[in-house]
Amino acid sequence: MPSSRRAWPSFLKVVDKGEQVVAKVLTVVTAVVIVAALGQLIMRVAMDLISPQPANWLGDGLIKVLGDLLTVLIALEVLQNVTSYLRRHVVQLELVLVTALTAVARKVIVLPAGSENKPQLLIGLGLASIALAGAYWLVIRSQPQGRIDQGSHQ
């Protein structure tokens, strides 16, 4: 029995090391995705600017650019989540909630025309927004007054 108790911390070290490796791989993959997506976004906007045909910057064109921009922002927030976990070995709930709120906001912004005919989708997005905003408010409210911790300032 005593030998199995000694094996347990060793097993946990292996699990922890595996977690660290996976998180580092996710960090690299996410960084590559962000760079590629940002490059595509920059090229698309640049091509629209130098194109002899006028770009449609209003309506669907603007919504597509904003959707792409918010997608890159969400990927950047996911990268912050993973790197924050690597630094502190804790999941920052505030950062996760902000990422989720950004994702829901992006979905609302890029809703196609005719979505008003899908009440379940609109209700679901509304409830998700309210739930995430409420959870974020509770997390902020539960923190000590003197603590100002923004993961990106490290």
mmCIF file of C-alpha atoms in Angstrom:
data_model
loop_
_atom_site.group_PDB
_atom_site.id
_atom_site.type_symbol
_atom_site.label_atom_id
_atom_site.label_comp_id
_atom_site.label_asym_id
_atom_site.label_seq_id
_atom_site.Cartn_x
_atom_site.Cartn_y
_atom_site.Cartn_z
ATOM 1 C CA MET A 1 0.000 0.000 0.000
ATOM 2 C CA PRO A 2 2.741 2.531 0.792
ATOM 3 C CA SER A 3 4.286 2.068 -2.677
ATOM 4 C CA SER A 4 0.986 2.984 -4.367
ATOM 5 C CA ARG A 5 0.837 6.202 -2.336
ATOM 6 C CA ARG A 6 4.297 7.144 -3.577
ATOM 7 C CA ALA A 7 3.282 6.372 -7.166
ATOM 8 C CA TRP A 8 0.345 8.789 -6.991
ATOM 9 C CA PRO A 9 2.413 12.026 -6.845
ATOM 10 C CA SER A 10 4.576 10.660 -9.662
ATOM 11 C CA PHE A 11 1.461 10.068 -11.766
ATOM 12 C CA LEU A 12 0.223 13.590 -11.043
ATOM 13 C CA LYS A 13 3.584 14.988 -12.171
ATOM 14 C CA VAL A 14 3.205 13.138 -15.474
ATOM 15 C CA VAL A 15 -0.334 14.483 -15.897
ATOM 16 C CA ASP A 16 0.835 18.018 -15.067
ATOM 17 C CA LYS A 17 3.722 17.758 -17.530
ATOM 18 C CA GLY A 18 1.330 16.473 -20.205
ATOM 19 C CA GLU A 19 -1.001 19.406 -19.529
ATOM 20 C CA GLN A 20 1.893 21.819 -19.934
ATOM 21 C CA VAL A 21 2.951 20.262 -23.242
ATOM 22 C CA VAL A 22 -0.597 20.388 -24.621
ATOM 23 C CA ALA A 23 -1.004 24.013 -23.514
ATOM 24 C CA LYS A 24 2.290 24.968 -25.179
ATOM 25 C CA VAL A 25 1.310 23.234 -28.416
ATOM 26 C CA LEU A 26 -2.062 25.015 -28.314
ATOM 27 C CA THR A 27 -0.241 28.313 -27.809
ATOM 28 C CA VAL A 28 1.930 27.776 -30.879
ATOM 29 C CA VAL A 29 -0.987 26.596 -33.035
ATOM 30 C CA THR A 30 -3.172 29.509 -31.921
ATOM 31 C CA ALA A 31 -0.381 31.997 -32.614
ATOM 32 C CA VAL A 32 0.063 30.578 -36.131
ATOM 33 C CA VAL A 33 -3.697 30.774 -36.745
ATOM 34 C CA ILE A 34 -3.781 34.386 -35.523
ATOM 35 C CA VAL A 35 -0.884 35.416 -37.772
ATOM 36 C CA ALA A 36 -2.458 33.680 -40.791
ATOM 37 C CA ALA A 37 -5.916 35.162 -40.130
ATOM 38 C CA LEU A 38 -4.477 38.624 -39.552
ATOM 39 C CA GLY A 39 -2.493 38.349 -42.779
ATOM 40 C CA GLN A 40 -5.632 37.364 -44.697
ATOM 41 C CA LEU A 41 -7.614 40.216 -43.140
ATOM 42 C CA ILE A 42 -4.915 42.776 -43.971
ATOM 43 C CA MET A 43 -4.644 41.491 -47.550
ATOM 44 C CA ARG A 44 -8.405 41.585 -48.020
ATOM 45 C CA VAL A 45 -8.737 45.135 -46.746
ATOM 46 C CA ALA A 46 -5.698 46.237 -48.778
ATOM 47 C CA MET A 47 -7.094 44.635 -51.942
ATOM 48 C CA ASP A 48 -10.437 46.351 -51.368
ATOM 49 C CA LEU A 49 -8.649 49.674 -50.951
ATOM 50 C CA ILE A 50 -6.513 49.407 -54.106
ATOM 51 C CA SER A 51 -9.106 47.675 -56.278
ATOM 52 C CA PRO A 52 -10.316 49.711 -59.274
ATOM 53 C CA GLN A 53 -13.863 48.661 -58.425
ATOM 54 C CA PRO A 54 -15.271 50.511 -55.427
ATOM 55 C CA ALA A 55 -15.462 48.313 -52.347
ATOM 56 C CA ASN A 56 -18.752 47.923 -50.579
ATOM 57 C CA TRP A 57 -17.769 49.286 -47.163
ATOM 58 C CA LEU A 58 -21.367 49.613 -46.072
ATOM 59 C CA GLY A 59 -23.836 46.842 -45.460
ATOM 60 C CA ASP A 60 -22.635 43.292 -46.043
ATOM 61 C CA GLY A 61 -19.048 44.321 -46.838
ATOM 62 C CA LEU A 62 -18.629 46.099 -43.520
ATOM 63 C CA ILE A 63 -20.291 43.270 -41.615
ATOM 64 C CA LYS A 64 -17.915 40.733 -43.202
ATOM 65 C CA VAL A 65 -14.842 42.820 -42.311
ATOM 66 C CA LEU A 66 -16.095 43.330 -38.739
ATOM 67 C CA GLY A 67 -16.812 39.608 -38.435
ATOM 68 C CA ASP A 68 -13.294 38.766 -39.596
ATOM 69 C CA LEU A 69 -11.792 41.380 -37.276
ATOM 70 C CA LEU A 70 -13.719 40.030 -34.291
ATOM 71 C CA THR A 71 -12.694 36.478 -35.208
ATOM 72 C CA VAL A 72 -9.027 37.501 -34.987
ATOM 73 C CA LEU A 73 -9.756 39.263 -31.680
ATOM 74 C CA ILE A 74 -11.430 36.126 -30.293
ATOM 75 C CA ALA A 75 -8.434 34.018 -31.342
ATOM 76 C CA LEU A 76 -6.145 36.516 -29.605
ATOM 77 C CA GLU A 77 -8.244 36.247 -26.436
ATOM 78 C CA VAL A 78 -8.027 32.445 -26.605
ATOM 79 C CA LEU A 79 -4.240 32.799 -26.866
ATOM 80 C CA GLN A 80 -4.313 35.026 -23.773
ATOM 81 C CA ASN A 81 -6.378 32.380 -21.964
ATOM 82 C CA VAL A 82 -3.852 29.649 -22.745
ATOM 83 C CA THR A 83 -0.762 31.735 -21.953
ATOM 84 C CA SER A 84 -2.370 32.922 -18.724
ATOM 85 C CA TYR A 85 -2.919 29.281 -17.785
ATOM 86 C CA LEU A 86 0.726 28.491 -18.575
ATOM 87 C CA ARG A 87 1.935 31.373 -16.384
ATOM 88 C CA ARG A 88 -0.323 30.923 -13.383
ATOM 89 C CA HIS A 89 -1.677 27.365 -13.639
ATOM 90 C CA VAL A 90 -5.183 28.732 -13.120
ATOM 91 C CA VAL A 91 -8.004 29.492 -15.514
ATOM 92 C CA GLN A 92 -8.912 33.177 -15.388
ATOM 93 C CA LEU A 93 -12.686 33.108 -15.368
ATOM 94 C CA GLU A 94 -12.934 36.825 -16.135
ATOM 95 C CA LEU A 95 -10.902 36.401 -19.326
ATOM 96 C CA VAL A 96 -12.901 33.346 -20.392
ATOM 97 C CA LEU A 97 -16.172 35.250 -19.917
ATOM 98 C CA VAL A 98 -14.912 38.252 -21.900
ATOM 99 C CA THR A 99 -13.889 35.900 -24.716
ATOM 100 C CA ALA A 100 -17.328 34.273 -24.693
ATOM 101 C CA LEU A 101 -19.063 37.676 -24.670
ATOM 102 C CA THR A 102 -16.966 38.753 -27.648
ATOM 103 C CA ALA A 103 -17.918 35.567 -29.501
ATOM 104 C CA VAL A 104 -21.634 36.133 -28.865
ATOM 105 C CA ALA A 105 -21.312 39.789 -29.901
ATOM 106 C CA ARG A 106 -19.575 38.693 -33.108
ATOM 107 C CA LYS A 107 -22.404 36.269 -33.839
ATOM 108 C CA VAL A 108 -24.985 39.015 -33.335
ATOM 109 C CA ILE A 109 -23.071 41.405 -35.609
ATOM 110 C CA VAL A 110 -22.707 38.918 -38.470
ATOM 111 C CA LEU A 111 -26.280 37.609 -38.364
ATOM 112 C CA PRO A 112 -27.481 37.422 -41.953
ATOM 113 C CA ALA A 113 -30.544 39.229 -43.217
ATOM 114 C CA GLY A 114 -33.655 37.238 -42.432
ATOM 115 C CA SER A 115 -32.477 36.184 -38.987
ATOM 116 C CA GLU A 116 -35.400 38.048 -37.478
ATOM 117 C CA ASN A 117 -37.492 35.116 -38.719
ATOM 118 C CA LYS A 118 -35.574 32.767 -36.414
ATOM 119 C CA PRO A 119 -36.905 33.617 -32.958
ATOM 120 C CA GLN A 120 -35.179 30.690 -31.230
ATOM 121 C CA LEU A 121 -31.784 31.887 -32.468
ATOM 122 C CA LEU A 122 -32.439 35.444 -31.328
ATOM 123 C CA ILE A 123 -33.752 34.316 -27.945
ATOM 124 C CA GLY A 124 -30.758 31.999 -27.514
ATOM 125 C CA LEU A 125 -28.271 34.758 -28.324
ATOM 126 C CA GLY A 126 -30.103 37.149 -26.014
ATOM 127 C CA LEU A 127 -30.115 34.659 -23.150
ATOM 128 C CA ALA A 128 -26.447 33.829 -23.738
ATOM 129 C CA SER A 129 -25.597 37.543 -23.643
ATOM 130 C CA ILE A 130 -27.532 38.090 -20.431
ATOM 131 C CA ALA A 131 -26.076 34.978 -18.760
ATOM 132 C CA LEU A 132 -22.493 35.833 -19.724
ATOM 133 C CA ALA A 133 -22.875 39.483 -18.739
ATOM 134 C CA GLY A 134 -24.398 38.429 -15.416
ATOM 135 C CA ALA A 135 -21.619 35.932 -14.767
ATOM 136 C CA TYR A 136 -19.003 38.555 -15.648
ATOM 137 C CA TRP A 137 -20.647 41.048 -13.292
ATOM 138 C CA LEU A 138 -20.660 38.458 -10.483
ATOM 139 C CA VAL A 139 -16.981 37.638 -11.040
ATOM 140 C CA ILE A 140 -16.002 41.316 -11.041
ATOM 141 C CA ARG A 141 -18.177 41.977 -8.017
ATOM 142 C CA SER A 142 -16.634 39.093 -6.046
ATOM 143 C CA GLN A 143 -13.069 40.377 -6.481
ATOM 144 C CA PRO A 144 -11.443 42.447 -3.758
ATOM 145 C CA GLN A 145 -11.757 46.191 -4.428
ATOM 146 C CA GLY A 146 -8.024 46.842 -4.602
ATOM 147 C CA ARG A 147 -7.290 44.130 -7.139
ATOM 148 C CA ILE A 148 -6.871 45.240 -10.718
ATOM 149 C CA ASP A 149 -5.749 42.244 -12.731
ATOM 150 C CA GLN A 150 -5.816 42.393 -16.496
ATOM 151 C CA GLY A 151 -4.026 39.319 -17.873
ATOM 152 C CA SER A 152 -2.508 41.232 -20.797
ATOM 153 C CA HIS A 153 -0.527 43.609 -18.554
ATOM 154 C CA GLN A 154 1.883 40.921 -17.344
#
